[in-house]
Amino acid sequence: MTVVKPSIPKGTRDFTPTEMMRRNYIFDTIRSVFHKHAYLPIETPSMENLSTLMGKYGEEGDRLLFKILNSGDFTQGVDFDAPDASPNKLAARICEKGLRYDLTVPFARFVVQHQNDIAFPFKRYQMQPVWRADRPQKGRYREFYQCDADIIGSTSLLNEAELVEITDEIFRKFGISITMKINNRKVLSGIAEVIGQADKVTDLCTAMDKLDKVGQECVCQELLERGIPQESIEQLKPVFCFGGDNNDAKLEQLKQLLHTSEIGMKGVEELAAVLDYVKEMGLTTALEIDITLARGLNYYTGAIFEVKANDVAMGSISGGGRYDNLTGIFGLKNMSGVGISYGAERIYDVLNELNLFPDAILTPVKALFINFGKEDEKYALRGLRALRDAGIPSEIYPDSAKIGKQMNYANAKSVPYVIMAGENERLSNTYTLKNMNTGEQQQLPIEEITRMLL
RNA sequence: GCGGUUGUAGCUCAGUUGGUUAGAGUACCGGAUUGUGGUUCCGUGGGUCGUCGGUUCGAAUCCGACCUGCCGCCCCA
């Protein structure tokens, strides 16, 4: 037999028990907040038809889609040497499925497909892995989990405000201090309109998005390269230094700039309305208008959100926005939705870096029974059952190995208590409880031990 | 997809101008110690030196391609 070197695909990871317990802490915390706000769970398949996924995420997104080779003889009827055979065309012939790229597009598909069974407005949450054929880096993987909450079938800005509230609550529970940035695609459209470049919104967005990273000069340079004329860029320049930290000042400046643009003014109104709702909620999170916030996903039409951790240098840990037409592609009109997505692995890295994981999640096993061999095993089992009946996570070492080895096992697993159940204990109908941190031990009846470990 | 960088035992890393049989620490397993762990001492096992090819009498070492991790770009959670 040839030995295969163990390895996993690029950008994927195994999770150890410690990592899983921490990940579950993240998922449980987020889920509890979703539940509290009356969101209902759904799941969708890992793979979707490529026709569902293609063209929803922009050119870059299409490139990053994982495609799945058709089963069976995928070469049948495909001419690989055809004169016009491009990789894309061939891929379309031999792959009809792909791995999901996010949770929002599959959700839109789900809503259309199950529209008769859904009570609208529909509030759902979904926590599943997504896949992107991106080049991996720190905090960037090819398989990662998103935790999404969306409201679909309502245009009320109360929904935007609720997502802000949920975000505030989730990160407060984690103990992570965040800044939440908000913008509106309509504002961006308005800006493009006002500077006479209505058809260049996307170019405008991707360039402006980099303002805080590369500075004003580079952004202007990029705008120029993207074919936006110098005089339009000059008109844009005041926007770069809007308002500082003051949301009201920013709104005022936007109103002046955009008063000739209907769509722009609509965006400003929406922004103001969301901020107004949020003011009533008494949140600890700083909510900040950021005109340069654009986000790549091209299905957003209204509000856009992004969350960054204040005390850690890392990409955004959460993002979302409103989409008006996503279900339209699947044949269902007038179904506006708004949603937000929390990135599990980035939250993990932030919690890890700031040492914010609770200690309690690391010691899931409370007690280990030492195995003294056939004679005493059954006696140990009696005690074990008593602990388990009381809901105390506990186990018995399955082999009658040397005591030292069994103790080492308890240490390696950070089990805080070891229980000796050998001949001495059996004859006196007691168990010896040993505290592995202090080394203290005492011989007690099982009821007493159960009480102590609860 | 583009540019840079990295890879030696399960883990952390030595390894001289290319030279015989590639080392250490740690972990593991066994023993000192058959009812007491986190300390100590002794010993065993463990390697296609990322993979494939090239140069050479001879390659962990030099060259090329690929794979993987990391960094920057693009994009993003």
PDB file of C-alpha atoms in Angstrom, chain A residues 5-224:
ATOM      1  CA  LYS A   5       0.978  12.112   2.859  1.00  0.00           C
ATOM      2  CA  PRO A   6      -1.832  13.572   4.952  1.00  0.00           C
ATOM      3  CA  SER A   7      -2.881  16.968   3.718  1.00  0.00           C
ATOM      4  CA  ILE A   8      -5.961  19.088   3.106  1.00  0.00           C
ATOM      5  CA  PRO A   9      -6.790  21.426   0.228  1.00  0.00           C
ATOM      6  CA  LYS A  10      -5.343  24.900   0.171  1.00  0.00           C
ATOM      7  CA  GLY A  11      -7.125  27.366   2.381  1.00  0.00           C
ATOM      8  CA  THR A  12      -9.092  24.751   4.358  1.00  0.00           C
ATOM      9  CA  ARG A  13      -8.571  23.783   7.995  1.00  0.00           C
ATOM     10  CA  ASP A  14      -9.135  21.062  10.540  1.00  0.00           C
ATOM     11  CA  PHE A  15     -10.530  22.147  13.864  1.00  0.00           C
ATOM     12  CA  THR A  16      -9.204  20.652  17.109  1.00  0.00           C
ATOM     13  CA  PRO A  17     -11.519  20.075  20.083  1.00  0.00           C
ATOM     14  CA  THR A  18     -10.300  23.288  21.712  1.00  0.00           C
ATOM     15  CA  GLU A  19     -10.954  25.242  18.542  1.00  0.00           C
ATOM     16  CA  MET A  20     -14.361  23.632  18.117  1.00  0.00           C
ATOM     17  CA  MET A  21     -15.426  24.477  21.646  1.00  0.00           C
ATOM     18  CA  ARG A  22     -14.438  28.071  21.013  1.00  0.00           C
ATOM     19  CA  ARG A  23     -16.155  28.114  17.639  1.00  0.00           C
ATOM     20  CA  ASN A  24     -19.286  26.687  19.178  1.00  0.00           C
ATOM     21  CA  TYR A  25     -19.184  29.421  21.790  1.00  0.00           C
ATOM     22  CA  ILE A  26     -19.216  31.921  18.921  1.00  0.00           C
ATOM     23  CA  PHE A  27     -22.058  30.181  17.077  1.00  0.00           C
ATOM     24  CA  ASP A  28     -24.095  29.691  20.278  1.00  0.00           C
ATOM     25  CA  THR A  29     -23.734  33.328  21.261  1.00  0.00           C
ATOM     26  CA  ILE A  30     -24.763  34.625  17.851  1.00  0.00           C
ATOM     27  CA  ARG A  31     -27.618  32.123  17.601  1.00  0.00           C
ATOM     28  CA  SER A  32     -28.999  33.144  20.979  1.00  0.00           C
ATOM     29  CA  VAL A  33     -29.204  36.774  19.870  1.00  0.00           C
ATOM     30  CA  PHE A  34     -30.844  35.816  16.578  1.00  0.00           C
ATOM     31  CA  HIS A  35     -33.409  33.746  18.473  1.00  0.00           C
ATOM     32  CA  LYS A  36     -34.146  36.565  20.835  1.00  0.00           C
ATOM     33  CA  HIS A  37     -34.965  38.813  17.900  1.00  0.00           C
ATOM     34  CA  ALA A  38     -37.329  36.237  16.422  1.00  0.00           C
ATOM     35  CA  TYR A  39     -35.263  35.054  13.474  1.00  0.00           C
ATOM     36  CA  LEU A  40     -35.924  31.503  12.274  1.00  0.00           C
ATOM     37  CA  PRO A  41     -33.247  29.054  11.147  1.00  0.00           C
ATOM     38  CA  ILE A  42     -32.887  27.611   7.666  1.00  0.00           C
ATOM     39  CA  GLU A  43     -30.187  25.686   5.843  1.00  0.00           C
ATOM     40  CA  THR A  44     -29.477  25.351   2.140  1.00  0.00           C
ATOM     41  CA  PRO A  45     -27.262  22.863   0.265  1.00  0.00           C
ATOM     42  CA  SER A  46     -23.510  23.387   0.022  1.00  0.00           C
ATOM     43  CA  MET A  47     -23.840  23.312  -3.737  1.00  0.00           C
ATOM     44  CA  GLU A  48     -26.156  25.334  -5.919  1.00  0.00           C
ATOM     45  CA  ASN A  49     -26.730  25.272  -9.644  1.00  0.00           C
ATOM     46  CA  LEU A  50     -24.146  27.510 -11.229  1.00  0.00           C
ATOM     47  CA  SER A  51     -26.929  29.443 -12.934  1.00  0.00           C
ATOM     48  CA  THR A  52     -28.054  30.482  -9.449  1.00  0.00           C
ATOM     49  CA  LEU A  53     -24.629  31.771  -8.500  1.00  0.00           C
ATOM     50  CA  MET A  54     -23.092  33.204 -11.652  1.00  0.00           C
ATOM     51  CA  GLY A  55     -23.299  36.934 -12.227  1.00  0.00           C
ATOM     52  CA  LYS A  56     -24.464  37.811  -8.714  1.00  0.00           C
ATOM     53  CA  TYR A  57     -21.126  38.811  -7.229  1.00  0.00           C
ATOM     54  CA  GLY A  58     -19.505  40.817  -9.986  1.00  0.00           C
ATOM     55  CA  GLU A  59     -16.709  39.779 -12.275  1.00  0.00           C
ATOM     56  CA  GLU A  60     -14.327  39.053  -9.419  1.00  0.00           C
ATOM     57  CA  GLY A  61     -16.942  36.954  -7.655  1.00  0.00           C
ATOM     58  CA  ASP A  62     -17.501  34.767 -10.702  1.00  0.00           C
ATOM     59  CA  ARG A  63     -13.782  34.065 -10.818  1.00  0.00           C
ATOM     60  CA  LEU A  64     -13.762  33.018  -7.160  1.00  0.00           C
ATOM     61  CA  LEU A  65     -16.613  30.519  -7.503  1.00  0.00           C
ATOM     62  CA  PHE A  66     -15.698  26.895  -6.926  1.00  0.00           C
ATOM     63  CA  LYS A  67     -17.180  24.843  -9.741  1.00  0.00           C
ATOM     64  CA  ILE A  68     -18.077  21.185  -9.465  1.00  0.00           C
ATOM     65  CA  LEU A  69     -17.279  18.824 -12.290  1.00  0.00           C
ATOM     66  CA  ASN A  70     -20.323  16.981 -13.594  1.00  0.00           C
ATOM     67  CA  SER A  71     -20.627  13.365 -12.493  1.00  0.00           C
ATOM     68  CA  GLY A  72     -20.253  10.572 -15.007  1.00  0.00           C
ATOM     69  CA  ASP A  73     -18.655  11.180 -18.380  1.00  0.00           C
ATOM     70  CA  PHE A  74     -18.440  14.952 -18.317  1.00  0.00           C
ATOM     71  CA  THR A  75     -16.608  14.961 -21.654  1.00  0.00           C
ATOM     72  CA  GLN A  76     -19.597  13.629 -23.557  1.00  0.00           C
ATOM     73  CA  GLY A  77     -20.534  15.952 -26.396  1.00  0.00           C
ATOM     74  CA  VAL A  78     -17.929  18.515 -25.418  1.00  0.00           C
ATOM     75  CA  ASP A  79     -15.430  19.565 -28.039  1.00  0.00           C
ATOM     76  CA  PHE A  80     -12.337  20.587 -26.090  1.00  0.00           C
ATOM     77  CA  ASP A  81     -10.515  21.565 -29.263  1.00  0.00           C
ATOM     78  CA  ALA A  82     -13.279  23.725 -30.720  1.00  0.00           C
ATOM     79  CA  PRO A  83     -11.830  26.918 -32.182  1.00  0.00           C
ATOM     80  CA  ASP A  84     -13.846  29.115 -29.816  1.00  0.00           C
ATOM     81  CA  ALA A  85     -13.268  26.947 -26.706  1.00  0.00           C
ATOM     82  CA  SER A  86     -12.409  29.335 -23.864  1.00  0.00           C
ATOM     83  CA  PRO A  87     -11.942  28.075 -20.305  1.00  0.00           C
ATOM     84  CA  ASN A  88     -15.182  29.793 -19.317  1.00  0.00           C
ATOM     85  CA  LYS A  89     -17.203  28.236 -22.105  1.00  0.00           C
ATOM     86  CA  LEU A  90     -15.790  24.789 -21.397  1.00  0.00           C
ATOM     87  CA  ALA A  91     -16.454  25.202 -17.678  1.00  0.00           C
ATOM     88  CA  ALA A  92     -20.060  26.029 -18.440  1.00  0.00           C
ATOM     89  CA  ARG A  93     -20.343  22.791 -20.429  1.00  0.00           C
ATOM     90  CA  ILE A  94     -18.750  20.450 -17.901  1.00  0.00           C
ATOM     91  CA  CYS A  95     -19.864  22.064 -14.617  1.00  0.00           C
ATOM     92  CA  GLU A  96     -23.468  22.687 -13.779  1.00  0.00           C
ATOM     93  CA  LYS A  97     -23.007  23.062 -10.018  1.00  0.00           C
ATOM     94  CA  GLY A  98     -20.881  25.236  -7.775  1.00  0.00           C
ATOM     95  CA  LEU A  99     -20.179  25.688  -4.056  1.00  0.00           C
ATOM     96  CA  ARG A 100     -22.068  28.517  -2.466  1.00  0.00           C
ATOM     97  CA  TYR A 101     -20.167  31.804  -2.332  1.00  0.00           C
ATOM     98  CA  ASP A 102     -22.302  33.421   0.350  1.00  0.00           C
ATOM     99  CA  LEU A 103     -25.586  32.803   2.152  1.00  0.00           C
ATOM    100  CA  THR A 104     -27.576  35.687   0.701  1.00  0.00           C
ATOM    101  CA  VAL A 105     -28.014  34.525  -2.884  1.00  0.00           C
ATOM    102  CA  PRO A 106     -29.012  30.976  -1.863  1.00  0.00           C
ATOM    103  CA  PHE A 107     -31.429  32.613   0.561  1.00  0.00           C
ATOM    104  CA  ALA A 108     -33.009  34.642  -2.235  1.00  0.00           C
ATOM    105  CA  ARG A 109     -33.388  31.438  -4.234  1.00  0.00           C
ATOM    106  CA  PHE A 110     -34.895  29.745  -1.180  1.00  0.00           C
ATOM    107  CA  VAL A 111     -37.418  32.533  -0.677  1.00  0.00           C
ATOM    108  CA  VAL A 112     -38.634  32.383  -4.266  1.00  0.00           C
ATOM    109  CA  GLN A 113     -38.829  28.607  -4.247  1.00  0.00           C
ATOM    110  CA  HIS A 114     -40.752  28.463  -0.954  1.00  0.00           C
ATOM    111  CA  GLN A 115     -42.713  31.694  -1.256  1.00  0.00           C
ATOM    112  CA  ASN A 116     -46.043  29.959  -0.690  1.00  0.00           C
ATOM    113  CA  ASP A 117     -44.941  28.503   2.645  1.00  0.00           C
ATOM    114  CA  ILE A 118     -43.328  31.622   4.027  1.00  0.00           C
ATOM    115  CA  ALA A 119     -45.000  34.269   6.156  1.00  0.00           C
ATOM    116  CA  PHE A 120     -43.657  37.644   5.055  1.00  0.00           C
ATOM    117  CA  PRO A 121     -41.828  39.645   6.255  1.00  0.00           C
ATOM    118  CA  PHE A 122     -39.587  36.639   6.675  1.00  0.00           C
ATOM    119  CA  LYS A 123     -36.812  36.823   9.251  1.00  0.00           C
ATOM    120  CA  ARG A 124     -34.305  34.031   8.888  1.00  0.00           C
ATOM    121  CA  TYR A 125     -30.867  33.208  10.154  1.00  0.00           C
ATOM    122  CA  GLN A 126     -28.388  30.798   8.645  1.00  0.00           C
ATOM    123  CA  MET A 127     -24.960  29.670   9.854  1.00  0.00           C
ATOM    124  CA  GLN A 128     -23.106  27.596   7.304  1.00  0.00           C
ATOM    125  CA  PRO A 129     -19.789  27.429   5.485  1.00  0.00           C
ATOM    126  CA  VAL A 130     -19.191  29.262   2.213  1.00  0.00           C
ATOM    127  CA  TRP A 131     -16.374  28.771  -0.280  1.00  0.00           C
ATOM    128  CA  ARG A 132     -14.276  31.193  -2.263  1.00  0.00           C
ATOM    129  CA  ALA A 133     -11.315  30.319  -4.489  1.00  0.00           C
ATOM    130  CA  ASP A 134      -9.400  33.281  -3.150  1.00  0.00           C
ATOM    131  CA  ARG A 135      -5.707  33.210  -2.372  1.00  0.00           C
ATOM    132  CA  PRO A 136      -5.467  32.371   1.334  1.00  0.00           C
ATOM    133  CA  GLN A 137      -3.853  34.698   3.833  1.00  0.00           C
ATOM    134  CA  LYS A 138      -4.149  35.272   7.537  1.00  0.00           C
ATOM    135  CA  GLY A 139      -7.836  35.581   8.405  1.00  0.00           C
ATOM    136  CA  ARG A 140      -8.747  34.629   4.858  1.00  0.00           C
ATOM    137  CA  TYR A 141      -9.686  31.097   3.946  1.00  0.00           C
ATOM    138  CA  ARG A 142     -11.213  29.217   1.053  1.00  0.00           C
ATOM    139  CA  GLU A 143     -13.770  27.622   3.332  1.00  0.00           C
ATOM    140  CA  PHE A 144     -15.221  29.728   6.113  1.00  0.00           C
ATOM    141  CA  TYR A 145     -18.434  30.164   8.076  1.00  0.00           C
ATOM    142  CA  GLN A 146     -20.868  32.997   7.863  1.00  0.00           C
ATOM    143  CA  CYS A 147     -23.670  33.718  10.285  1.00  0.00           C
ATOM    144  CA  ASP A 148     -26.376  35.619   8.445  1.00  0.00           C
ATOM    145  CA  ALA A 149     -29.547  37.322   9.572  1.00  0.00           C
ATOM    146  CA  ASP A 150     -31.911  38.742   6.934  1.00  0.00           C
ATOM    147  CA  ILE A 151     -35.375  40.250   6.806  1.00  0.00           C
ATOM    148  CA  ILE A 152     -37.031  39.916   3.443  1.00  0.00           C
ATOM    149  CA  GLY A 153     -40.412  41.252   2.320  1.00  0.00           C
ATOM    150  CA  SER A 154     -40.297  44.597   4.089  1.00  0.00           C
ATOM    151  CA  THR A 155     -38.856  47.948   3.034  1.00  0.00           C
ATOM    152  CA  SER A 156     -39.136  49.420   6.525  1.00  0.00           C
ATOM    153  CA  LEU A 157     -35.955  51.025   7.805  1.00  0.00           C
ATOM    154  CA  LEU A 158     -36.853  49.592  11.178  1.00  0.00           C
ATOM    155  CA  ASN A 159     -35.199  46.460   9.841  1.00  0.00           C
ATOM    156  CA  GLU A 160     -31.905  48.238   9.249  1.00  0.00           C
ATOM    157  CA  ALA A 161     -32.105  49.583  12.779  1.00  0.00           C
ATOM    158  CA  GLU A 162     -32.802  46.121  14.160  1.00  0.00           C
ATOM    159  CA  LEU A 163     -29.686  44.745  12.472  1.00  0.00           C
ATOM    160  CA  VAL A 164     -27.668  47.496  14.097  1.00  0.00           C
ATOM    161  CA  GLU A 165     -29.198  46.581  17.438  1.00  0.00           C
ATOM    162  CA  ILE A 166     -28.413  42.890  16.951  1.00  0.00           C
ATOM    163  CA  THR A 167     -24.842  43.703  16.013  1.00  0.00           C
ATOM    164  CA  ASP A 168     -24.470  45.824  19.106  1.00  0.00           C
ATOM    165  CA  GLU A 169     -25.801  43.041  21.293  1.00  0.00           C
ATOM    166  CA  ILE A 170     -23.668  40.293  19.762  1.00  0.00           C
ATOM    167  CA  PHE A 171     -20.390  42.126  20.135  1.00  0.00           C
ATOM    168  CA  ARG A 172     -21.310  43.349  23.584  1.00  0.00           C
ATOM    169  CA  LYS A 173     -21.773  39.714  24.576  1.00  0.00           C
ATOM    170  CA  PHE A 174     -18.363  38.885  23.152  1.00  0.00           C
ATOM    171  CA  GLY A 175     -16.789  41.846  24.900  1.00  0.00           C
ATOM    172  CA  ILE A 176     -15.463  43.171  21.595  1.00  0.00           C
ATOM    173  CA  SER A 177     -15.481  46.927  21.147  1.00  0.00           C
ATOM    174  CA  ILE A 178     -16.485  47.763  17.577  1.00  0.00           C
ATOM    175  CA  THR A 179     -17.151  50.567  15.181  1.00  0.00           C
ATOM    176  CA  MET A 180     -20.070  50.075  12.863  1.00  0.00           C
ATOM    177  CA  LYS A 181     -19.949  51.971   9.621  1.00  0.00           C
ATOM    178  CA  ILE A 182     -23.004  52.717   7.581  1.00  0.00           C
ATOM    179  CA  ASN A 183     -23.537  54.159   4.141  1.00  0.00           C
ATOM    180  CA  ASN A 184     -26.158  53.994   1.434  1.00  0.00           C
ATOM    181  CA  ARG A 185     -25.765  52.932  -2.171  1.00  0.00           C
ATOM    182  CA  LYS A 186     -28.268  55.594  -3.182  1.00  0.00           C
ATOM    183  CA  VAL A 187     -25.931  58.221  -1.777  1.00  0.00           C
ATOM    184  CA  LEU A 188     -23.121  56.780  -3.860  1.00  0.00           C
ATOM    185  CA  SER A 189     -25.361  56.757  -6.934  1.00  0.00           C
ATOM    186  CA  GLY A 190     -26.282  60.357  -6.174  1.00  0.00           C
ATOM    187  CA  ILE A 191     -22.649  61.370  -5.939  1.00  0.00           C
ATOM    188  CA  ALA A 192     -21.935  59.709  -9.273  1.00  0.00           C
ATOM    189  CA  GLU A 193     -24.919  61.519 -10.769  1.00  0.00           C
ATOM    190  CA  VAL A 194     -23.904  64.906  -9.408  1.00  0.00           C
ATOM    191  CA  ILE A 195     -20.417  64.668 -10.843  1.00  0.00           C
ATOM    192  CA  GLY A 196     -21.862  63.593 -14.173  1.00  0.00           C
ATOM    193  CA  GLN A 197     -20.680  59.970 -14.032  1.00  0.00           C
ATOM    194  CA  ALA A 198     -23.927  58.114 -13.340  1.00  0.00           C
ATOM    195  CA  ASP A 199     -22.810  55.111 -15.377  1.00  0.00           C
ATOM    196  CA  LYS A 200     -19.554  54.759 -13.430  1.00  0.00           C
ATOM    197  CA  VAL A 201     -20.998  54.063  -9.972  1.00  0.00           C
ATOM    198  CA  THR A 202     -19.165  50.751  -9.625  1.00  0.00           C
ATOM    199  CA  ASP A 203     -15.785  52.245 -10.557  1.00  0.00           C
ATOM    200  CA  LEU A 204     -16.444  55.134  -8.248  1.00  0.00           C
ATOM    201  CA  CYS A 205     -17.287  52.771  -5.398  1.00  0.00           C
ATOM    202  CA  THR A 206     -14.300  50.451  -5.686  1.00  0.00           C
ATOM    203  CA  ALA A 207     -11.903  53.368  -5.865  1.00  0.00           C
ATOM    204  CA  MET A 208     -13.486  55.360  -3.019  1.00  0.00           C
ATOM    205  CA  ASP A 209     -13.609  52.274  -0.833  1.00  0.00           C
ATOM    206  CA  LYS A 210      -9.824  52.431  -0.532  1.00  0.00           C
ATOM    207  CA  LEU A 211      -9.676  55.995   0.780  1.00  0.00           C
ATOM    208  CA  ASP A 212      -8.719  55.137   4.357  1.00  0.00           C
ATOM    209  CA  LYS A 213      -6.175  52.632   3.117  1.00  0.00           C
ATOM    210  CA  VAL A 214      -4.257  54.387   0.348  1.00  0.00           C
ATOM    211  CA  GLY A 215      -5.176  58.044   0.749  1.00  0.00           C
ATOM    212  CA  GLN A 216      -6.844  60.649  -1.408  1.00  0.00           C
ATOM    213  CA  GLU A 217      -4.140  60.918  -4.052  1.00  0.00           C
ATOM    214  CA  CYS A 218      -4.114  57.237  -4.912  1.00  0.00           C
ATOM    215  CA  VAL A 219      -7.900  57.213  -5.083  1.00  0.00           C
ATOM    216  CA  CYS A 220      -7.910  60.107  -7.529  1.00  0.00           C
ATOM    217  CA  GLN A 221      -5.226  58.355  -9.552  1.00  0.00           C
ATOM    218  CA  GLU A 222      -7.320  55.195  -9.706  1.00  0.00           C
ATOM    219  CA  LEU A 223     -10.458  57.133 -10.654  1.00  0.00           C
ATOM    220  CA  LEU A 224      -8.525  58.672 -13.515  1.00  0.00           C
TER     221      LEU A 224
END
